[in-house]
Coordinates of C-alpha atoms in Angstrom, one line a residue:
M26 CA 20.1 99.6 -21.6
H27 CA 19.9 102.9 -23.5
L28 CA 23.1 104.1 -23.8
H29 CA 23.6 108.0 -25.0
I30 CA 26.9 109.3 -26.3
M31 CA 27.9 113.1 -26.2
G32 CA 30.2 114.0 -28.7
I33 CA 29.2 110.8 -31.0
C34 CA 30.6 111.6 -34.5
G35 CA 34.3 111.5 -32.8
T36 CA 36.2 109.0 -34.4
F37 CA 37.0 106.8 -31.4
M38 CA 32.9 107.3 -29.7
G39 CA 31.6 106.5 -33.0
S40 CA 33.4 103.4 -32.9
L41 CA 32.4 102.8 -29.2
A42 CA 28.9 103.5 -30.2
L43 CA 28.9 100.4 -33.0
L44 CA 29.8 98.1 -30.3
A45 CA 27.6 99.1 -28.2
R46 CA 24.7 98.6 -31.2
E47 CA 26.6 95.4 -31.7
M48 CA 26.2 94.2 -28.0
G49 CA 22.5 94.7 -28.2
H50 CA 22.2 98.4 -26.9
Q51 CA 20.0 101.0 -28.0
V52 CA 22.3 104.2 -28.8
S53 CA 21.4 106.9 -29.2
G54 CA 24.4 110.4 -29.8
S55 CA 24.4 114.1 -30.0
D56 CA 27.8 116.3 -31.4
Q57 CA 28.2 119.1 -33.2
N58 CA 30.2 118.4 -36.5
V59 CA 28.8 115.7 -37.9
Y60 CA 29.9 114.8 -41.3
P61 CA 31.4 111.9 -43.3
P62 CA 32.8 108.5 -42.7
M63 CA 31.3 108.8 -39.4
S64 CA 27.9 110.1 -39.4
T65 CA 27.1 107.3 -42.6
Q66 CA 28.3 104.0 -40.8
L67 CA 26.1 105.3 -37.4
A68 CA 22.8 106.4 -39.5
D69 CA 23.7 102.3 -41.1
A70 CA 23.9 101.0 -38.1
G71 CA 20.7 102.5 -37.2
I72 CA 22.1 104.7 -34.4
T73 CA 20.0 108.0 -33.6
L74 CA 22.3 111.2 -34.1
M75 CA 21.3 114.1 -32.7
Q76 CA 22.5 118.0 -33.7
G77 CA 24.5 119.7 -31.1
Y78 CA 24.6 119.7 -27.5
H79 CA 21.4 120.5 -25.7
A80 CA 19.5 119.3 -22.3
E81 CA 16.4 118.0 -24.0
H82 CA 18.8 114.9 -25.7
L83 CA 18.7 113.9 -22.2
S84 CA 14.8 112.8 -22.0
P85 CA 13.5 110.2 -22.2
S86 CA 16.4 109.7 -19.6
P87 CA 19.1 106.9 -20.6
D88 CA 20.4 104.7 -18.6
L89 CA 23.8 105.7 -19.0
V90 CA 25.6 108.3 -20.4
V91 CA 29.0 108.0 -22.1
V92 CA 30.7 111.1 -22.3
G93 CA 33.6 111.7 -25.0
N94 CA 36.8 114.1 -24.2
A95 CA 35.7 116.7 -26.9
L96 CA 33.1 118.0 -24.0
S97 CA 33.8 120.3 -21.1
R98 CA 32.0 121.5 -18.2
G99 CA 30.5 125.2 -19.5
N100 CA 28.4 122.4 -22.0
D101 CA 24.9 122.9 -21.8
E102 CA 24.3 118.9 -22.1
V103 CA 27.3 118.5 -19.9
E104 CA 25.5 121.1 -16.9
A105 CA 22.1 118.9 -18.0
L106 CA 24.2 115.6 -17.0
L107 CA 25.5 116.7 -13.8
N108 CA 22.3 118.8 -13.1
S109 CA 20.5 115.4 -13.6
G110 CA 22.3 113.2 -11.4
L111 CA 22.2 110.2 -14.1
P112 CA 25.1 107.8 -13.9
Y113 CA 28.1 108.9 -16.5
I114 CA 31.2 107.5 -18.1
S115 CA 34.1 108.1 -20.1
G116 CA 34.2 106.1 -23.2
A117 CA 37.6 104.7 -22.2
Q118 CA 36.4 103.3 -18.9
W119 CA 33.1 101.4 -20.7
L120 CA 35.2 100.3 -23.1
A121 CA 37.5 98.5 -20.6
E122 CA 35.3 97.7 -18.8
H123 CA 32.4 96.1 -21.3
V124 CA 34.4 95.1 -24.4
L125 CA 38.1 94.3 -23.5
P126 CA 37.9 91.6 -20.3
G127 CA 39.0 88.1 -21.1
R128 CA 40.1 89.8 -24.7
R129 CA 44.3 89.6 -25.7
V130 CA 44.2 93.1 -26.4
I131 CA 46.5 94.3 -28.9
A132 CA 47.1 98.8 -28.1
V133 CA 49.1 100.2 -31.0
A134 CA 50.3 103.9 -29.7
G135 CA 52.1 106.1 -31.2
T136 CA 51.9 110.2 -32.6
H137 CA 51.7 108.9 -36.1
G138 CA 50.2 105.9 -37.8
K139 CA 47.7 104.4 -35.3
T140 CA 44.9 104.2 -37.3
T141 CA 46.8 102.6 -40.4
T142 CA 48.9 100.0 -38.3
A143 CA 45.8 98.8 -36.1
S144 CA 44.2 98.7 -39.9
V145 CA 46.9 96.4 -41.0
L146 CA 47.4 94.0 -38.0
A147 CA 43.6 93.6 -38.0
W148 CA 43.4 92.2 -41.8
L149 CA 46.4 90.0 -41.1
L150 CA 44.6 88.7 -38.2
E151 CA 41.6 88.6 -40.6
S152 CA 43.2 86.6 -43.1
A153 CA 44.4 84.4 -41.1
G154 CA 41.2 83.0 -40.0
L155 CA 41.5 84.6 -36.5
K156 CA 38.1 87.1 -36.6
P157 CA 39.4 90.0 -34.4
G158 CA 37.6 92.4 -32.8
F159 CA 38.5 96.1 -33.0
L160 CA 38.3 99.6 -32.3
I161 CA 40.1 101.3 -35.0
G162 CA 40.0 105.9 -35.2
G163 CA 39.2 105.4 -39.1
V164 CA 37.1 102.9 -41.2
P165 CA 39.4 100.2 -42.8
R166 CA 38.0 100.1 -46.1
N167 CA 39.1 95.8 -46.1
F168 CA 36.3 96.0 -43.5
G169 CA 34.1 98.8 -43.9
V170 CA 33.4 99.9 -40.3
S171 CA 35.7 101.3 -37.3
A172 CA 34.5 99.1 -35.0
R173 CA 33.1 95.8 -34.4
L174 CA 33.5 93.1 -31.1
G175 CA 34.3 89.8 -33.6
D176 CA 35.3 86.2 -31.7
P177 CA 35.6 86.4 -28.0
Q178 CA 38.4 84.1 -28.1
A179 CA 40.0 86.2 -31.1
P180 CA 42.5 89.2 -30.3
F181 CA 41.3 92.6 -30.0
V182 CA 42.8 95.4 -31.7
V183 CA 42.5 98.8 -30.0
E184 CA 43.5 102.5 -31.6
A185 CA 45.2 103.6 -28.6
D186 CA 45.2 107.9 -28.3
E187 CA 48.0 109.2 -26.0
Y188 CA 44.5 112.4 -25.1
D189 CA 43.2 112.6 -22.5
T190 CA 40.0 110.3 -21.7
A191 CA 37.2 112.9 -20.3
F192 CA 36.7 116.3 -18.4
F193 CA 36.6 114.4 -15.2
D194 CA 39.5 112.1 -15.9
K195 CA 43.0 113.6 -17.3
R196 CA 44.9 110.3 -17.5
S197 CA 45.3 109.4 -21.5
K198 CA 43.2 107.4 -22.5
F199 CA 45.2 104.7 -23.3
V200 CA 45.8 104.0 -19.8
H201 CA 42.9 102.1 -19.6
Y202 CA 43.7 99.3 -21.6
R203 CA 46.0 97.0 -20.3
P204 CA 47.1 95.4 -23.4
H205 CA 48.8 92.1 -23.6
I206 CA 50.7 93.6 -26.9
A207 CA 51.5 97.4 -27.0
I208 CA 53.2 98.7 -30.3
L209 CA 54.7 101.8 -29.4
N210 CA 55.5 103.3 -33.1
N211 CA 56.5 106.8 -32.5
L212 CA 56.6 109.5 -30.1
E213 CA 57.2 113.9 -30.5
F214 CA 55.2 116.6 -29.4
D215 CA 51.5 117.1 -30.0
H216 CA 48.2 118.4 -28.6
A217 CA 49.7 121.3 -27.2
D218 CA 46.3 121.8 -25.5
I219 CA 46.9 119.2 -23.1
F220 CA 50.6 119.0 -22.8
S221 CA 52.9 121.5 -21.9
D222 CA 55.6 119.8 -23.4
L223 CA 57.9 116.3 -24.6
A224 CA 58.2 115.2 -21.2
A225 CA 54.7 115.3 -20.3
I226 CA 53.6 112.8 -23.0
E227 CA 56.7 110.4 -22.1
R228 CA 55.6 110.4 -18.7
Q229 CA 52.0 109.3 -19.9
F230 CA 53.4 106.7 -22.1
H231 CA 55.2 105.4 -19.4
H232 CA 52.1 104.9 -17.4
L233 CA 50.9 102.5 -20.7
V234 CA 54.7 100.8 -20.3
R235 CA 53.7 100.1 -16.2
T236 CA 50.5 98.3 -17.6
V237 CA 51.9 96.0 -20.0
P238 CA 52.5 92.4 -18.1
S239 CA 55.7 90.8 -17.6
Q240 CA 54.6 87.5 -20.0
G241 CA 53.1 90.5 -23.0
H242 CA 55.3 92.2 -25.8
L243 CA 56.8 95.8 -26.0
L244 CA 56.7 96.7 -29.5
V245 CA 59.3 99.5 -29.8
A246 CA 60.2 101.2 -32.8
D247 CA 63.8 101.9 -33.5
E248 CA 65.9 105.1 -33.6
Q249 CA 63.2 107.2 -31.6
P250 CA 64.8 108.7 -28.4
A251 CA 61.6 110.1 -27.0
L252 CA 60.8 106.2 -26.8
E253 CA 64.3 105.2 -25.3
R254 CA 63.6 107.8 -22.5
V255 CA 60.0 106.2 -22.0
L256 CA 62.1 102.7 -21.7
E257 CA 64.2 104.7 -19.5
L258 CA 62.0 104.8 -16.4
G259 CA 61.3 101.8 -15.9
V260 CA 60.8 98.3 -18.0
W261 CA 59.0 95.2 -16.7
T262 CA 58.0 93.4 -20.3
P263 CA 59.9 92.1 -22.8
V264 CA 61.0 94.9 -25.6
V265 CA 60.9 94.1 -29.7
H266 CA 62.8 96.6 -31.6
F267 CA 61.6 96.7 -35.2
G268 CA 62.7 99.3 -37.9
D269 CA 65.9 99.6 -39.9
Q270 CA 68.4 98.6 -38.1
D271 CA 70.7 95.9 -37.6
A272 CA 70.4 95.7 -34.2
S273 CA 66.4 95.2 -34.4
E274 CA 64.6 92.1 -34.7
W275 CA 61.9 93.2 -37.4
Q276 CA 63.9 95.2 -40.3
L277 CA 62.9 97.0 -43.0
K278 CA 64.7 97.0 -46.7
L279 CA 63.2 98.7 -49.2
E280 CA 63.4 97.9 -52.3
R281 CA 61.6 100.5 -54.1
A282 CA 61.5 104.3 -53.3
D283 CA 58.3 105.1 -52.7
A284 CA 58.5 101.8 -50.4
S285 CA 55.4 99.8 -52.3
R286 CA 57.7 97.1 -52.3
F287 CA 59.5 96.1 -49.2
Q288 CA 61.8 93.1 -47.7
V289 CA 60.5 92.4 -43.7
I290 CA 63.7 90.7 -41.7
Y291 CA 62.8 89.0 -38.7
S292 CA 65.7 87.3 -37.1
G293 CA 63.9 86.3 -33.8
D294 CA 64.6 87.1 -30.1
K295 CA 67.7 89.3 -29.7
Q296 CA 67.3 89.7 -26.3
G297 CA 67.6 85.8 -25.4
H298 CA 70.5 83.4 -25.6
A299 CA 70.2 82.1 -29.0
I300 CA 68.3 83.3 -32.4
S301 CA 64.8 81.5 -32.0
Q302 CA 64.3 81.7 -36.2
E303 CA 65.5 83.7 -38.8
Q304 CA 62.8 84.6 -41.7
D305 CA 62.0 87.1 -44.0
G306 CA 59.3 88.1 -46.6
V307 CA 59.0 90.5 -49.6
V308 CA 55.7 93.0 -49.1
E309 CA 54.3 94.8 -52.4
W310 CA 51.1 96.7 -51.7
S311 CA 49.4 99.8 -53.0
L312 CA 50.4 102.0 -50.5
T313 CA 53.4 104.5 -50.0
G314 CA 55.7 106.4 -47.9
E315 CA 58.5 104.4 -45.8
H316 CA 56.6 105.8 -43.2
N317 CA 53.8 103.2 -43.6
A318 CA 56.3 100.0 -44.5
R319 CA 57.2 100.8 -41.0
N320 CA 53.4 100.8 -39.7
A321 CA 53.6 97.6 -41.7
L322 CA 56.1 96.3 -39.9
A323 CA 54.7 96.8 -36.3
A324 CA 51.5 94.9 -38.0
L325 CA 53.4 92.0 -39.0
A326 CA 55.8 92.0 -36.0
A327 CA 52.4 92.4 -33.5
A328 CA 50.4 89.7 -35.8
H329 CA 53.5 86.8 -35.6
L330 CA 52.9 86.7 -31.8
C331 CA 49.3 86.0 -31.9
G332 CA 50.7 83.3 -34.7
V333 CA 50.4 84.9 -37.8
D334 CA 52.9 83.3 -39.9
L335 CA 55.7 86.1 -41.6
A336 CA 55.0 84.7 -45.8
R337 CA 51.0 84.8 -45.2
G338 CA 51.8 88.1 -43.5
C339 CA 53.6 89.9 -46.1
A340 CA 51.1 88.3 -48.3
A341 CA 48.0 89.3 -46.9
L342 CA 48.8 93.1 -47.3
A343 CA 48.9 92.6 -50.5
R344 CA 45.1 92.9 -50.4
F345 CA 45.0 95.3 -47.9
E346 CA 43.2 97.8 -48.8
T347 CA 43.8 102.0 -47.1
P348 CA 41.9 103.2 -44.4
R349 CA 39.3 105.8 -45.2
R350 CA 41.7 109.2 -45.4
R351 CA 44.6 107.9 -45.3
Q352 CA 46.2 108.3 -48.9
E353 CA 42.2 107.4 -50.4
V354 CA 41.9 108.3 -53.5
R355 CA 38.2 110.1 -53.6
G356 CA 38.5 110.2 -57.6
E357 CA 40.2 111.3 -61.3
I358 CA 38.2 113.3 -63.4
N359 CA 40.7 114.4 -66.7
G360 CA 43.6 112.6 -65.4
I361 CA 44.0 114.6 -62.7
Q362 CA 43.9 112.9 -58.9
V363 CA 42.0 113.7 -55.8
I364 CA 43.7 112.1 -52.1
D365 CA 42.2 112.5 -49.1
D366 CA 44.8 112.1 -46.5
F367 CA 44.2 112.6 -42.4
A368 CA 47.6 114.6 -42.2
H369 CA 47.5 116.8 -40.0
H370 CA 51.0 117.2 -38.2
P371 CA 54.1 119.0 -39.8
T372 CA 56.2 115.1 -39.7
A373 CA 52.9 113.5 -40.8
I374 CA 52.3 115.8 -43.5
A375 CA 55.9 115.7 -44.7
A376 CA 55.7 111.6 -45.0
T377 CA 52.8 111.7 -46.5
L378 CA 54.6 114.2 -49.1
K379 CA 57.7 112.1 -49.4
G380 CA 56.1 109.2 -49.5
L381 CA 53.4 110.3 -53.0
R382 CA 56.4 112.3 -54.4
A383 CA 58.4 109.4 -54.6
S384 CA 55.4 107.4 -57.0
T385 CA 54.1 110.3 -58.9
T386 CA 56.4 109.6 -61.6
K387 CA 54.7 112.1 -64.1
G388 CA 52.9 115.3 -63.4
R389 CA 52.8 117.9 -60.4
L390 CA 52.0 117.1 -56.8
L391 CA 49.5 120.0 -55.6
A392 CA 48.9 119.7 -51.9
V393 CA 45.6 122.0 -50.2
I394 CA 46.1 121.7 -46.2
E395 CA 44.0 122.6 -43.5
P396 CA 46.1 123.1 -40.2
R397 CA 42.9 122.7 -37.9
S398 CA 43.9 120.9 -35.1
N399 CA 44.5 121.6 -31.9
T400 CA 47.9 122.1 -31.6
M401 CA 48.5 123.8 -34.8
R402 CA 45.2 126.2 -34.2
L403 CA 47.2 127.6 -30.9
G404 CA 50.5 128.0 -33.4
A405 CA 52.4 124.9 -31.9
L406 CA 55.3 123.6 -34.5
R407 CA 54.0 126.1 -36.9
E408 CA 57.3 126.9 -38.1
R409 CA 58.2 123.0 -39.1
L410 CA 55.1 123.5 -41.1
I411 CA 56.8 125.2 -44.2
E412 CA 59.9 122.6 -44.5
S413 CA 56.9 119.7 -43.9
V414 CA 56.2 120.8 -47.5
A415 CA 59.1 120.6 -49.1
D416 CA 58.1 117.9 -51.7
A417 CA 55.2 119.5 -53.2
D418 CA 55.5 121.6 -56.8
G419 CA 52.8 124.1 -55.1
V420 CA 50.7 124.3 -52.4
F421 CA 47.4 125.9 -50.9
W422 CA 47.2 126.9 -47.4
F423 CA 43.7 127.5 -45.4
Q424 CA 43.1 129.4 -42.4
P425 CA 40.3 127.8 -41.1
A426 CA 38.1 130.3 -38.4
G427 CA 39.3 129.9 -34.6
L428 CA 42.8 129.9 -35.9
D429 CA 44.8 132.0 -33.3
W430 CA 47.6 133.1 -35.3
S431 CA 48.0 134.5 -38.9
M432 CA 49.0 132.3 -41.6
D433 CA 50.3 135.4 -43.9
E434 CA 53.9 135.3 -42.9
L435 CA 54.0 131.7 -43.3
V436 CA 53.1 131.9 -46.8
A437 CA 54.7 134.5 -47.6
T438 CA 58.4 132.9 -47.0
Q439 CA 57.1 130.3 -49.7
G440 CA 56.9 132.9 -52.1
A441 CA 55.0 131.6 -55.6
H442 CA 55.5 128.3 -54.2
A443 CA 52.4 128.6 -52.0
E444 CA 49.2 130.6 -51.7
L445 CA 46.9 131.4 -48.6
F446 CA 42.7 130.9 -48.7
N447 CA 40.3 131.7 -46.2
D448 CA 37.4 130.5 -48.6
I449 CA 36.9 127.4 -50.0
D450 CA 35.1 128.4 -53.0
A451 CA 38.1 130.7 -53.7
L452 CA 40.2 127.8 -53.1
V453 CA 38.9 125.3 -55.1
A454 CA 38.9 127.6 -58.3
A455 CA 42.5 128.4 -57.7
V456 CA 43.5 124.4 -57.5
V457 CA 41.4 123.7 -60.5
T458 CA 43.1 126.7 -62.4
Q459 CA 46.3 125.5 -61.5
A460 CA 45.5 121.9 -62.0
S461 CA 46.5 119.3 -65.2
P462 CA 46.1 116.3 -66.9
L463 CA 48.8 113.7 -64.9
D464 CA 48.8 116.7 -61.9
R465 CA 47.8 114.8 -58.0
I466 CA 46.1 117.1 -55.7
V467 CA 46.2 115.5 -52.2
V468 CA 43.7 117.2 -49.1
M469 CA 45.5 117.0 -45.6
S470 CA 43.1 117.6 -42.7
N471 CA 41.8 116.0 -40.1
G472 CA 38.6 117.7 -39.9
G473 CA 35.5 117.7 -43.0
F474 CA 37.0 120.3 -44.5
E475 CA 34.1 122.2 -45.8
G476 CA 33.8 118.9 -48.4
V477 CA 36.5 120.7 -50.5
H478 CA 37.3 116.9 -51.7
E479 CA 33.5 116.7 -53.3
R480 CA 34.2 120.6 -54.8
L481 CA 37.4 119.5 -56.3
L482 CA 35.8 116.7 -58.5
A483 CA 32.6 118.3 -59.8
A484 CA 35.0 122.0 -60.3
L485 CA 37.3 119.8 -62.8
A486 CA 34.2 117.7 -64.0
A487 CA 32.7 121.3 -65.1
A488 CA 36.3 122.0 -66.3
K489 CA 36.7 118.9 -67.8
E490 CA 33.1 119.5 -69.9
G491 CA 33.9 123.6 -70.7
E492 CA 36.4 122.4 -72.8
A493 CA 34.6 120.2 -74.7

């Protein structure tokens, strides 16, 4: 069967394309924004990529068109699709109908940490010899691909996004997945382009809760008021809490300030008449930040439900490699590190910088930030951007085209601590001028950011040669 995927370079749709290709389908796709790492792995898989959205991309006619949620009415290719009468389906529905049936599905949901948590979970299951399938909104470096079918008898890990499904299906994508285990990592306001307020997102999360069977499990982060409100709407599934509260079945105890070493305590089923078992273990790994330790805790809890021993899981985390674009060190020139991170929400920016601050014992921490998500473009949460960068020694803000508000006032309140740019070359020059050996430059954006990482590394190399 020939599948044509519209919006194929999105993290979800690109992963879907890999699964379809692995199943033996002929796959083509179109997208407006083609950039690594997704474009690279698609090309490596032999998938035909087409730039832009045009009617001719549907000729010769594919057997089925899979439509991504980035596409809307008025798009030339969408209009050609509707006029052609070709069959079409959303990506989430295609996954639910063609990949997930018969699998033990583990859905990883939450405003933050989905990609890292799903990557850790897939690695824990892999390390235990289970050969899981997965679809992740990033590229886990332990696997080298963002999706695979795995063993049909093994669990399937899916990153469960609350964003809407398609222009013709405005439900959150995760309601399609019918998981046996659902991880609810956190919940706060985001996606201002489709949700009016936090209550609207909570309602969608409750739709997910309604789909988890009574013989399944809900793994819910503690100290999350929004998630507790979701559960108050009704729950029919055993709930297991994780976090740092004494009442939680899975507990986290940091042993280093940067959270690169922590203790995990599992106290069994506190909802039953007796504690079923007592276990603990110690994790020492390459990631930093308490938020990542909590991601690992959630993954350990889910893996344990699939039969993975806690001690074995903790040991496996020492071999876990960060997914692409999650605290990924892109290079080091003259003692200056360039780190790539996907953080784009104020909470995620703050968490990333806090973790890196704790592990930066020498030199400064310089943040390069592009607020380009739909929520940021609309100006929602912009006041929180100021407090989100408190742990950075210097901030280089980039105002992307299409931002609906000016960042001038925001940056002005930060004084000499921050600078604002609308030209990439000028930004790179300023960062390189200020950076010194032992500094760490962390770039945060949920887009390609005009290749700023490579430009920074090239400029740092040129500066080093100039000093020689």
